[in-house]
Structures are given as C-alpha cells and as structure tokens.
Amino acid sequence: MAAAVQDNSRVNLVGMERGAMQDFFTALGEKKFRAAQVLKWIYRHGATDFAVMTDLALPLRRRLGEVATLGLPPVSGERTAADGTRKWLLAMSEGAAVETVFIPERGRGTLCISSQAGCMLNCTFCATARQGFNRNLSSAEIIAQLLIAGRRIPAPETVTNVVLMGMGEPLLNFDNVAAAVRLMVDDCSFGLSRRRVTLSTAGVAPAIVRLAEECPVSLAVSLHAPEDKLRDELVPLNRKYPIAALLEACRVYARSRAGAVTFEYVMLDGVNDSPQQAKQLARLLRGMAAKVNLIPFNPFPGIAYRRSPQTVIDAFREVLLGEGLMTITRRPRGEDIDAACGQLAGRIADRTRRAAQARLH
Ligand code: SAH
C-alpha cells in the first residue's frame, strides 16, 4: 500500500530503500547511482517534484514524472503544546489517521513516529488500544513522518533522534518498519546513527532476535511488571511471550552490537509501583546490559488507573539505583495536547470491533 496520495499507475519513490531504487533505475535502463542522487533529493533537500532534480538529465526527469510519484500523506491537524511539543495528525489512505509528535529539548529534537494505524495489543493502560486496529503503515507512510516533521519544525530546531513509540507495535509490521529504518540510517538519506533511532516494543520475542540480525538500532522494551501474572494483565502479549522468553531475546539483543536494552516501566498507582516490585524488577534484570526508564502514567478519558505520586516514583527509582541499575524518570511532554506517551489516538476505522466491545463494558 502506498501513501494516501495514491496513483496506482505510478510507483511511489518515497519509502523505497536504496537497493529497491537501484533496481527501479536499472529497469528504466539507467545507471544504479541514480538511486543515490534521488535519495538525496527526497530526504536531504525535501524535493516534492522531479523537476528540481537538476543533476538528472531533463528527459529522465520527465520520464520519472510519468512513471513515479513522491507521495506524502496530507496533514489534517497540527497542534503545539505550551512546552513546545508539536503533534501532527496525518490522513493516511482508507480512513486511517495517525499521529506524529516532535519533542524539542535542549540540544536535541526527538520525533516520535507511528508504525500502525491503531494497535492489536490491547495493553490496558494505553489510549491507542482503545480504538482497535486498522492496518500496518507502509514504509512510505512511516518515513513520510520524518519528511513532514522536517518541513514543519521551526528553525533552528531539527530532528536529531527518532523513536518508534507512537501508535502501533513496530515489530508486528517488521518489513515496512525495517525498510523505513534503513532509510533513516542511509548516508544518502537522513544519515541518522543507529543509536539515535529507538524502537519500542511490547515484547514480540522472536522479532527482537530478528531485529538484532537484520536491523540493529536502540531497543526499548515495554516491561511494566516484574512478574508474569501482573504482566499478563497489563500487556496481554505476555501470555504469548512470557517474561523469561522476552528477557532471553533481550539478552541476545544486548550481546549483539546493539548494546544495552532500555526497559520502559509505566508507573501505575498501587498496581506496579511498590518497593518490593522494584526489588523484583532489579532481580529480573541482574547481569544484563540494561537501563530502566520510568514513565509516569498519562491519563486519558475513561481510564481507571492513576499516576503514581512523585514520592512513590522517586522511591522506586532509588531502589533500582541502589541495585546498580541505571534508571531515569521520563518527563511527560505535551500533555495539554494529548501528545504524551500512551495518549496518541488519531482516528481510525477499527477492523477488530474492539472499540465497539469496549463501549459495551
Ligand atoms: N507498542 C510499542 C510502542 C508504543 S507505546 C510498545 O509497547 O512499546 C510507547 C510507550 O508508551 C510504551 O512503553 C507504552 O507502554 C507506553 N505507554 C502506553 N500508554 C501509556 C500511558 N497511558 N502513560 C504512559 N505511558 C504509556
């Protein structure tokens, strides 16, 4: 599936990896290095039209205009929070709208992108889960989020880091996500270092091992509980890949050249935030190259969980630090525009009837 601006007779060059683009030019009777030129135009210069690609001969530019497009989804909403966080709503095809968030910080700018329209995983504390699942995003729709943000972020701010922490489970859309990530790190494209691209997963264990082999980037794992019974409840995917299997995959990942794994832990008042649970978590991660990222729970309408008090979050962190675990607390950003972790909802046509079922309860 190509981007929203769909033209079935022409191929969208946005989202196409270098290898595939080389094949495309070879099929046109052109030299392979045209791919590198066009990648630079699309991603470094933000070209939206083949006419501006002045290092391609005019006949080739005309031919590209006939057989190819540079399709980007339209932006249907844009909001800026009091703290400078920006959120865009992108209208993908088939009635799917997904959100992308830019978080400016001193010396860096983090773009949080979505990988699916909706999500299948049903984590009990996440707003995206409420709306059910529509479809995977194409590599074009994933990389388009960087292109669109790049055009709309006011200078001198820029995207220095990308996190796949928006809507969806990236490892359940492996091929399209991997293609988009390879474009992010391609020297002819955005040229981001692999360490500056972070993929967050709810724990699709076999795909974590595959990621280490095929597309290593910084890995974040949404753990949220130190034992299976509670995790089964909070992250239902745990019933398929329990903690032991998940951590084994993480150990493989950490041993590969990808380095330490970050474990995300949402702080839910009275649910997973006791000092005993902190000790249990430390025991679980002992001996692993691991970091912990505590995420204060971000509420949304109709949710029964509450954020743990700051004193409880601090105490939890102290226990982990005392056990030698590198631990930071994530500062909520963009809450006033519902752009914080777990608040992204967009607007999708649910294909799982989950939203309808949730309304019945
Ligand atoms: N599906 C992937 C990526 C999306 S979620 C994953 O599960 O990792 C990005 C992060 O936000 C995850 O750690 C997720 O558990 C967390 N999150 C979800 N809902 C939240 C909420 N309401 N408050 C705080 N964090 C939340």
CSV table of C-alpha atoms and ligand atoms in Angstrom, one decimal:
chain,number,residue,atom,x,y,z
A,1,MET,CA,0.0,0.0,0.0
A,2,ALA,CA,1.4,3.3,-1.0
A,3,ALA,CA,0.8,6.7,0.7
A,4,ALA,CA,-2.6,8.5,0.8
A,5,VAL,CA,-1.8,10.3,-2.4
A,6,GLN,CA,-2.3,7.1,-4.4
A,7,ASP,CA,-1.8,6.7,-8.1
A,8,ASN,CA,-1.8,3.0,-9.0
A,9,SER,CA,-0.2,3.6,-12.4
A,10,ARG,CA,2.9,5.2,-10.9
A,11,VAL,CA,5.3,4.0,-8.3
A,12,ASN,CA,5.9,6.0,-5.1
A,13,LEU,CA,9.7,6.5,-4.6
A,14,VAL,CA,9.1,7.7,-1.0
A,15,GLY,CA,9.8,4.8,1.3
A,16,MET,CA,11.8,2.9,-1.3
A,17,GLU,CA,15.1,1.6,0.0
A,18,ARG,CA,18.3,2.2,-1.9
A,19,GLY,CA,18.6,-1.4,-3.2
A,20,ALA,CA,15.0,-1.4,-4.5
A,21,MET,CA,15.5,2.1,-6.0
A,22,GLN,CA,18.7,0.8,-7.8
A,23,ASP,CA,16.6,-2.0,-9.3
A,24,PHE,CA,14.0,0.6,-10.3
A,25,PHE,CA,16.5,2.6,-12.2
A,26,THR,CA,18.1,-0.4,-13.8
A,27,ALA,CA,14.7,-1.4,-15.1
A,28,LEU,CA,14.4,2.1,-16.6
A,29,GLY,CA,17.7,1.5,-18.4
A,30,GLU,CA,19.5,3.9,-16.1
A,31,LYS,CA,22.7,3.6,-14.0
A,32,LYS,CA,22.3,2.4,-10.4
A,33,PHE,CA,23.9,5.6,-9.0
A,34,ARG,CA,20.7,7.5,-9.9
A,35,ALA,CA,19.2,6.0,-6.7
A,36,ALA,CA,21.7,7.8,-4.5
A,37,GLN,CA,21.0,11.1,-6.3
A,38,VAL,CA,17.3,10.7,-6.0
A,39,LEU,CA,17.5,9.7,-2.3
A,40,LYS,CA,19.5,12.9,-1.6
A,41,TRP,CA,16.9,15.0,-3.3
A,42,ILE,CA,14.0,13.4,-1.4
A,43,TYR,CA,15.4,13.2,2.1
A,44,ARG,CA,18.2,15.8,2.3
A,45,HIS,CA,16.6,18.5,0.2
A,46,GLY,CA,12.9,17.7,0.7
A,47,ALA,CA,12.1,17.6,-3.0
A,48,THR,CA,8.5,17.1,-3.8
A,49,ASP,CA,8.9,17.3,-7.6
A,50,PHE,CA,11.3,15.6,-10.0
A,51,ALA,CA,11.6,18.9,-11.9
A,52,VAL,CA,14.0,20.3,-9.2
A,53,MET,CA,16.4,17.3,-9.5
A,54,THR,CA,18.9,19.3,-11.7
A,55,ASP,CA,21.6,16.7,-11.7
A,56,LEU,CA,19.3,14.3,-13.7
A,57,ALA,CA,19.1,14.9,-17.4
A,58,LEU,CA,15.8,16.6,-18.4
A,59,PRO,CA,14.5,13.6,-20.3
A,60,LEU,CA,15.0,11.4,-17.2
A,61,ARG,CA,13.2,14.0,-15.0
A,62,ARG,CA,10.3,14.0,-17.5
A,63,ARG,CA,10.2,10.2,-17.6
A,64,LEU,CA,10.2,10.0,-13.7
A,65,GLY,CA,7.2,12.4,-13.7
A,66,GLU,CA,5.4,9.9,-15.9
A,67,VAL,CA,6.2,6.6,-14.1
A,68,ALA,CA,6.8,7.7,-10.5
A,69,THR,CA,5.5,9.9,-7.7
A,70,LEU,CA,6.8,11.4,-4.5
A,71,GLY,CA,3.6,10.9,-2.5
A,72,LEU,CA,3.2,12.1,1.1
A,73,PRO,CA,0.1,11.9,3.2
A,74,PRO,CA,-1.8,15.1,3.8
A,75,VAL,CA,-1.6,16.8,7.2
A,76,SER,CA,-5.0,17.1,8.7
A,77,GLY,CA,-4.2,18.6,12.0
A,78,GLU,CA,-1.4,20.4,13.8
A,79,ARG,CA,-1.1,21.4,17.5
A,80,THR,CA,1.6,23.0,19.6
A,81,ALA,CA,1.8,22.4,23.4
A,82,ALA,CA,2.8,25.0,26.0
A,83,ASP,CA,6.2,23.3,26.3
A,84,GLY,CA,6.9,23.4,22.5
A,85,THR,CA,5.9,19.8,21.8
A,86,ARG,CA,4.2,19.5,18.4
A,87,LYS,CA,1.7,17.0,17.2
A,88,TRP,CA,0.5,16.3,13.7
A,89,LEU,CA,-2.4,14.2,12.5
A,90,LEU,CA,-1.7,12.6,9.2
A,91,ALA,CA,-4.5,11.4,6.9
A,92,MET,CA,-3.4,8.1,5.5
A,93,SER,CA,-5.5,6.2,2.9
A,94,GLU,CA,-8.5,4.1,3.8
A,95,GLY,CA,-9.7,6.5,6.5
A,96,ALA,CA,-6.7,6.0,8.8
A,97,ALA,CA,-5.4,9.0,10.7
A,98,VAL,CA,-2.2,8.6,12.7
A,99,GLU,CA,-0.2,10.9,15.0
A,100,THR,CA,3.4,12.0,15.0
A,101,VAL,CA,4.9,14.0,17.8
A,102,PHE,CA,8.0,16.3,17.9
A,103,ILE,CA,9.6,16.9,21.3
A,104,PRO,CA,12.2,19.7,21.4
A,105,GLU,CA,14.8,19.5,24.2
A,106,ARG,CA,18.0,21.5,24.8
A,107,GLY,CA,20.5,20.3,22.1
A,108,ARG,CA,18.2,17.7,20.6
A,109,GLY,CA,14.9,17.1,19.0
A,110,THR,CA,13.1,13.8,19.2
A,111,LEU,CA,10.5,12.7,16.7
A,112,CYS,CA,8.0,10.1,17.9
A,113,ILE,CA,6.5,8.2,15.0
A,114,SER,CA,3.7,5.7,14.5
A,115,SER,CA,4.1,2.3,12.8
A,116,GLN,CA,0.5,1.1,12.6
A,117,ALA,CA,-3.0,2.7,12.3
A,118,GLY,CA,-4.2,1.6,15.7
A,119,CYS,CA,-2.8,-1.4,17.6
A,120,MET,CA,-3.8,-5.0,18.1
A,121,LEU,CA,-2.2,-5.5,21.5
A,122,ASN,CA,-4.8,-4.2,24.0
A,123,CYS,CA,-2.5,-3.0,26.8
A,124,THR,CA,-4.9,-2.0,29.5
A,125,PHE,CA,-3.3,1.5,30.2
A,126,CYS,CA,-2.9,2.7,26.6
A,127,ALA,CA,-5.2,5.0,24.7
A,128,THR,CA,-4.2,3.6,21.3
A,129,ALA,CA,-5.5,0.2,22.4
A,130,ARG,CA,-9.0,1.6,22.9
A,131,GLN,CA,-9.5,2.3,19.2
A,132,GLY,CA,-8.6,-1.1,17.9
A,133,PHE,CA,-6.6,-1.8,14.8
A,134,ASN,CA,-6.9,-0.8,11.2
A,135,ARG,CA,-3.8,-1.7,9.3
A,136,ASN,CA,0.0,-1.6,9.0
A,137,LEU,CA,1.6,1.6,7.7
A,138,SER,CA,3.7,1.3,4.5
A,139,SER,CA,7.4,2.2,4.6
A,140,ALA,CA,6.4,5.4,2.7
A,141,GLU,CA,3.9,6.3,5.4
A,142,ILE,CA,6.5,5.7,8.2
A,143,ILE,CA,9.3,7.7,6.6
A,144,ALA,CA,6.9,10.4,5.5
A,145,GLN,CA,6.5,11.3,9.1
A,146,LEU,CA,10.2,12.4,9.2
A,147,LEU,CA,9.8,14.4,5.9
A,148,ILE,CA,6.6,16.2,7.1
A,149,ALA,CA,8.0,17.0,10.5
A,150,GLY,CA,11.3,18.2,9.0
A,151,ARG,CA,9.3,20.8,6.9
A,152,ARG,CA,7.1,22.0,9.8
A,153,ILE,CA,9.6,22.3,12.6
A,154,PRO,CA,10.6,25.9,13.1
A,155,ALA,CA,14.4,26.6,12.7
A,156,PRO,CA,16.8,26.1,14.4
A,157,GLU,CA,15.1,23.0,15.8
A,158,THR,CA,15.7,19.8,13.9
A,159,VAL,CA,15.1,16.1,14.3
A,160,THR,CA,18.2,14.5,15.9
A,161,ASN,CA,16.6,11.4,17.3
A,162,VAL,CA,13.7,9.2,16.2
A,163,VAL,CA,11.7,6.9,18.5
A,164,LEU,CA,9.2,4.3,17.2
A,165,MET,CA,7.0,4.9,20.2
A,166,GLY,CA,3.8,6.3,18.6
A,167,MET,CA,0.8,4.3,17.6
A,168,GLY,CA,1.2,0.6,16.9
A,169,GLU,CA,3.6,-2.3,17.6
A,170,PRO,CA,6.5,-1.8,15.2
A,171,LEU,CA,7.6,-5.5,15.4
A,172,LEU,CA,4.3,-6.6,14.1
A,173,ASN,CA,5.0,-4.6,11.0
A,174,PHE,CA,8.5,-5.8,10.7
A,175,ASP,CA,9.3,-5.5,7.0
A,176,ASN,CA,7.9,-2.0,6.5
A,177,VAL,CA,9.5,-0.7,9.7
A,178,ALA,CA,12.9,-2.2,8.8
A,179,ALA,CA,12.7,-0.6,5.3
A,180,ALA,CA,11.9,2.8,6.9
A,181,VAL,CA,14.7,2.4,9.5
A,182,ARG,CA,17.2,1.5,6.8
A,183,LEU,CA,16.3,4.7,5.0
A,184,MET,CA,16.7,6.7,8.3
A,185,VAL,CA,20.3,5.4,8.7
A,186,ASP,CA,21.2,5.5,5.0
A,187,ASP,CA,24.0,8.1,4.3
A,188,CYS,CA,22.2,9.3,1.2
A,189,SER,CA,19.0,9.8,3.2
A,190,PHE,CA,18.7,11.1,6.8
A,191,GLY,CA,22.0,9.5,7.8
A,192,LEU,CA,21.0,9.1,11.4
A,193,SER,CA,23.2,7.0,13.6
A,194,ARG,CA,21.6,3.7,14.6
A,195,ARG,CA,21.9,4.7,18.3
A,196,ARG,CA,19.7,7.7,17.6
A,197,VAL,CA,16.9,5.5,16.3
A,198,THR,CA,15.0,3.7,19.1
A,199,LEU,CA,12.4,1.0,18.5
A,200,SER,CA,10.0,0.4,21.4
A,201,THR,CA,8.2,-3.0,21.6
A,202,ALA,CA,5.7,-4.6,23.9
A,203,GLY,CA,7.8,-7.7,23.6
A,204,VAL,CA,7.5,-9.7,20.3
A,205,ALA,CA,10.4,-12.0,21.4
A,206,PRO,CA,11.2,-13.7,18.0
A,207,ALA,CA,11.1,-10.4,16.2
A,208,ILE,CA,13.6,-8.9,18.7
A,209,VAL,CA,16.1,-11.6,17.7
A,210,ARG,CA,15.4,-10.9,14.0
A,211,LEU,CA,15.9,-7.2,14.6
A,212,ALA,CA,19.3,-7.8,16.1
A,213,GLU,CA,20.3,-9.7,12.9
A,214,GLU,CA,18.7,-7.6,10.2
A,215,CYS,CA,18.4,-4.0,11.5
A,216,PRO,CA,20.0,-3.3,14.8
A,217,VAL,CA,19.0,0.0,16.5
A,218,SER,CA,18.5,1.1,20.1
A,219,LEU,CA,15.9,-1.1,21.7
A,220,ALA,CA,13.3,-0.2,24.3
A,221,VAL,CA,11.1,-2.9,25.8
A,222,SER,CA,7.8,-2.1,27.5
A,223,LEU,CA,8.1,-4.3,30.6
A,224,HIS,CA,5.7,-2.6,33.1
A,225,ALA,CA,5.6,-5.5,35.5
A,226,PRO,CA,8.2,-7.7,37.3
A,227,GLU,CA,6.3,-11.0,37.1
A,228,ASP,CA,4.1,-12.8,34.7
A,229,LYS,CA,0.7,-12.7,36.5
A,230,LEU,CA,0.6,-8.9,36.6
A,231,ARG,CA,2.2,-8.6,33.1
A,232,ASP,CA,-0.4,-11.0,31.6
A,233,GLU,CA,-3.0,-8.5,32.8
A,234,LEU,CA,-1.3,-5.2,31.7
A,235,VAL,CA,0.3,-6.4,28.5
A,236,PRO,CA,-1.7,-9.3,27.2
A,237,LEU,CA,1.0,-10.2,24.7
A,238,ASN,CA,2.8,-11.6,27.7
A,239,ARG,CA,0.6,-14.7,27.5
A,240,LYS,CA,2.2,-15.5,24.2
A,241,TYR,CA,5.8,-14.4,25.1
A,242,PRO,CA,6.2,-14.5,28.9
A,243,ILE,CA,8.9,-12.6,30.7
A,244,ALA,CA,11.5,-15.4,30.6
A,245,ALA,CA,11.3,-15.7,26.8
A,246,LEU,CA,11.2,-11.9,26.4
A,247,LEU,CA,14.3,-11.4,28.5
A,248,GLU,CA,16.2,-14.2,26.7
A,249,ALA,CA,15.6,-12.4,23.4
A,250,CYS,CA,16.7,-9.1,25.1
A,251,ARG,CA,19.9,-10.8,26.2
A,252,VAL,CA,20.6,-11.9,22.7
A,253,TYR,CA,20.0,-8.3,21.6
A,254,ALA,CA,22.2,-6.8,24.2
A,255,ARG,CA,25.0,-9.2,23.3
A,256,SER,CA,24.8,-8.2,19.6
A,257,ARG,CA,26.4,-5.0,18.6
A,258,ALA,CA,23.3,-3.1,19.5
A,259,GLY,CA,24.3,-2.6,23.2
A,260,ALA,CA,22.2,-2.1,26.4
A,261,VAL,CA,18.4,-2.6,26.3
A,262,THR,CA,16.1,0.1,27.9
A,263,PHE,CA,13.2,-1.3,29.8
A,264,GLU,CA,10.2,1.0,30.0
A,265,TYR,CA,8.0,0.8,33.1
A,266,VAL,CA,4.8,2.8,33.3
A,267,MET,CA,4.1,3.9,36.9
A,268,LEU,CA,0.6,2.9,37.9
A,269,ASP,CA,-0.6,4.0,41.3
A,270,GLY,CA,-1.0,0.9,43.6
A,271,VAL,CA,-0.6,-1.5,40.7
A,272,ASN,CA,3.1,-2.0,39.9
A,273,ASP,CA,4.9,0.7,42.0
A,274,SER,CA,5.8,-0.8,45.4
A,275,PRO,CA,9.4,-1.1,46.7
A,276,GLN,CA,9.0,-4.9,46.6
A,277,GLN,CA,8.2,-4.8,42.9
A,278,ALA,CA,11.2,-2.6,42.4
A,279,LYS,CA,13.4,-5.2,44.1
A,280,GLN,CA,11.8,-7.9,41.9
A,281,LEU,CA,12.5,-5.9,38.8
A,282,ALA,CA,16.1,-5.4,39.8
A,283,ARG,CA,16.5,-9.2,40.3
A,284,LEU,CA,15.0,-9.9,37.0
A,285,LEU,CA,17.4,-7.6,35.1
A,286,ARG,CA,20.5,-8.6,37.1
A,287,GLY,CA,23.5,-9.4,35.0
A,288,MET,CA,22.0,-7.8,31.8
A,289,ALA,CA,23.2,-4.7,30.0
A,290,ALA,CA,20.0,-2.9,30.9
A,291,LYS,CA,18.7,0.6,31.7
A,292,VAL,CA,15.3,1.4,33.2
A,293,ASN,CA,13.0,4.3,32.0
A,294,LEU,CA,10.2,5.0,34.5
A,295,ILE,CA,7.2,6.6,32.7
A,296,PRO,CA,4.7,8.4,34.9
A,297,PHE,CA,1.3,7.2,33.7
A,298,ASN,CA,-0.5,9.6,31.4
A,299,PRO,CA,-4.3,9.5,31.9
A,300,PHE,CA,-7.0,9.7,29.2
A,301,PRO,CA,-10.8,9.9,29.4
A,302,GLY,CA,-12.5,6.8,30.8
A,303,ILE,CA,-9.3,5.1,32.3
A,304,ALA,CA,-9.4,3.9,35.9
A,305,TYR,CA,-5.6,3.9,36.5
A,306,ARG,CA,-3.9,6.8,38.2
A,307,ARG,CA,-0.4,8.1,38.0
A,308,SER,CA,1.9,7.1,41.0
A,309,PRO,CA,2.7,10.0,43.2
A,310,GLN,CA,6.1,11.6,42.6
A,311,THR,CA,7.4,10.4,46.0
A,312,VAL,CA,6.5,6.8,45.1
A,313,ILE,CA,8.2,7.1,41.7
A,314,ASP,CA,11.3,8.6,43.4
A,315,ALA,CA,11.4,5.7,46.0
A,316,PHE,CA,11.0,3.1,43.2
A,317,ARG,CA,13.9,4.7,41.3
A,318,GLU,CA,16.0,4.8,44.5
A,319,VAL,CA,15.6,1.0,44.9
A,320,LEU,CA,16.7,0.4,41.3
A,321,LEU,CA,19.7,2.7,41.6
A,322,GLY,CA,20.6,1.0,44.9
A,323,GLU,CA,20.7,-2.3,43.0
A,324,GLY,CA,23.1,-0.8,40.4
A,325,LEU,CA,20.5,-0.2,37.7
A,326,MET,CA,20.8,2.9,35.6
A,327,THR,CA,17.3,4.4,36.0
A,328,ILE,CA,15.8,7.6,34.7
A,329,THR,CA,12.2,9.0,35.0
A,330,ARG,CA,10.7,10.2,31.7
A,331,ARG,CA,9.3,13.7,32.0
A,332,PRO,CA,5.8,13.9,30.5
A,333,ARG,CA,5.7,16.2,27.5
A,334,GLY,CA,2.9,17.7,25.5
A,335,GLU,CA,0.2,16.6,28.0
A,336,ASP,CA,-2.0,19.6,27.2
A,337,ILE,CA,-2.4,18.4,23.6
A,338,ASP,CA,-2.7,14.7,24.4
A,339,ALA,CA,0.7,14.1,22.9
A,340,ALA,CA,2.4,12.3,25.8
A,341,CYS,CA,3.2,8.5,25.9
A,342,GLY,CA,0.1,6.4,25.6
A,343,GLN,CA,-2.2,9.3,24.7
A,344,LEU,CA,-2.0,9.0,20.9
A,345,ALA,CA,-5.2,8.0,19.4
A,346,GLY,CA,-5.6,9.6,16.0
A,347,ARG,CA,-8.7,8.4,14.2
A,348,ILE,CA,-9.0,5.0,12.5
A,349,ALA,CA,-11.6,2.7,11.2
A,350,ASP,CA,-11.4,-0.3,13.6
A,351,ARG,CA,-11.3,-3.7,12.0
A,352,THR,CA,-11.2,-5.7,15.2
A,353,ARG,CA,-14.5,-4.4,16.6
A,354,ARG,CA,-12.6,-3.8,19.8
A,355,ALA,CA,-13.8,-0.2,20.1
A,356,ALA,CA,-17.4,-1.4,19.9
A,357,GLN,CA,-16.8,-4.1,22.5
A,358,ALA,CA,-15.1,-1.6,24.9
A,359,ARG,CA,-18.2,0.6,24.7
A,360,LEU,CA,-20.4,-2.3,25.9
A,361,HIS,CA,-18.4,-2.7,29.1
B,1,SAH,N1,3.8,-0.8,21.0
B,1,SAH,C1,5.1,-0.3,21.4
B,1,SAH,C2,5.3,1.2,21.1
B,1,SAH,C3,4.2,2.1,21.5
B,1,SAH,S1,4.0,2.7,23.2
B,1,SAH,C4,5.4,-0.6,22.9
B,1,SAH,O1,4.5,-1.1,23.5
B,1,SAH,O2,6.5,-0.4,23.3
B,1,SAH,C5,5.3,3.7,23.7
B,1,SAH,C6,5.4,3.6,25.3
B,1,SAH,O3,4.4,4.3,26.0
B,1,SAH,C7,5.4,2.2,25.7
B,1,SAH,O4,6.3,1.9,26.7
B,1,SAH,C8,4.0,2.1,26.3
B,1,SAH,O5,3.8,1.1,27.2
B,1,SAH,C9,3.9,3.5,27.0
B,1,SAH,N2,2.5,3.9,27.4
B,1,SAH,C10,1.4,3.4,26.8
B,1,SAH,N3,0.3,4.0,27.4
B,1,SAH,C11,0.8,4.8,28.4
B,1,SAH,C12,0.2,5.8,29.3
B,1,SAH,N4,-1.1,5.9,29.3
B,1,SAH,N5,1.0,6.5,30.0
B,1,SAH,C13,2.4,6.4,29.9
B,1,SAH,N6,3.0,5.5,29.1
B,1,SAH,C14,2.2,4.8,28.3
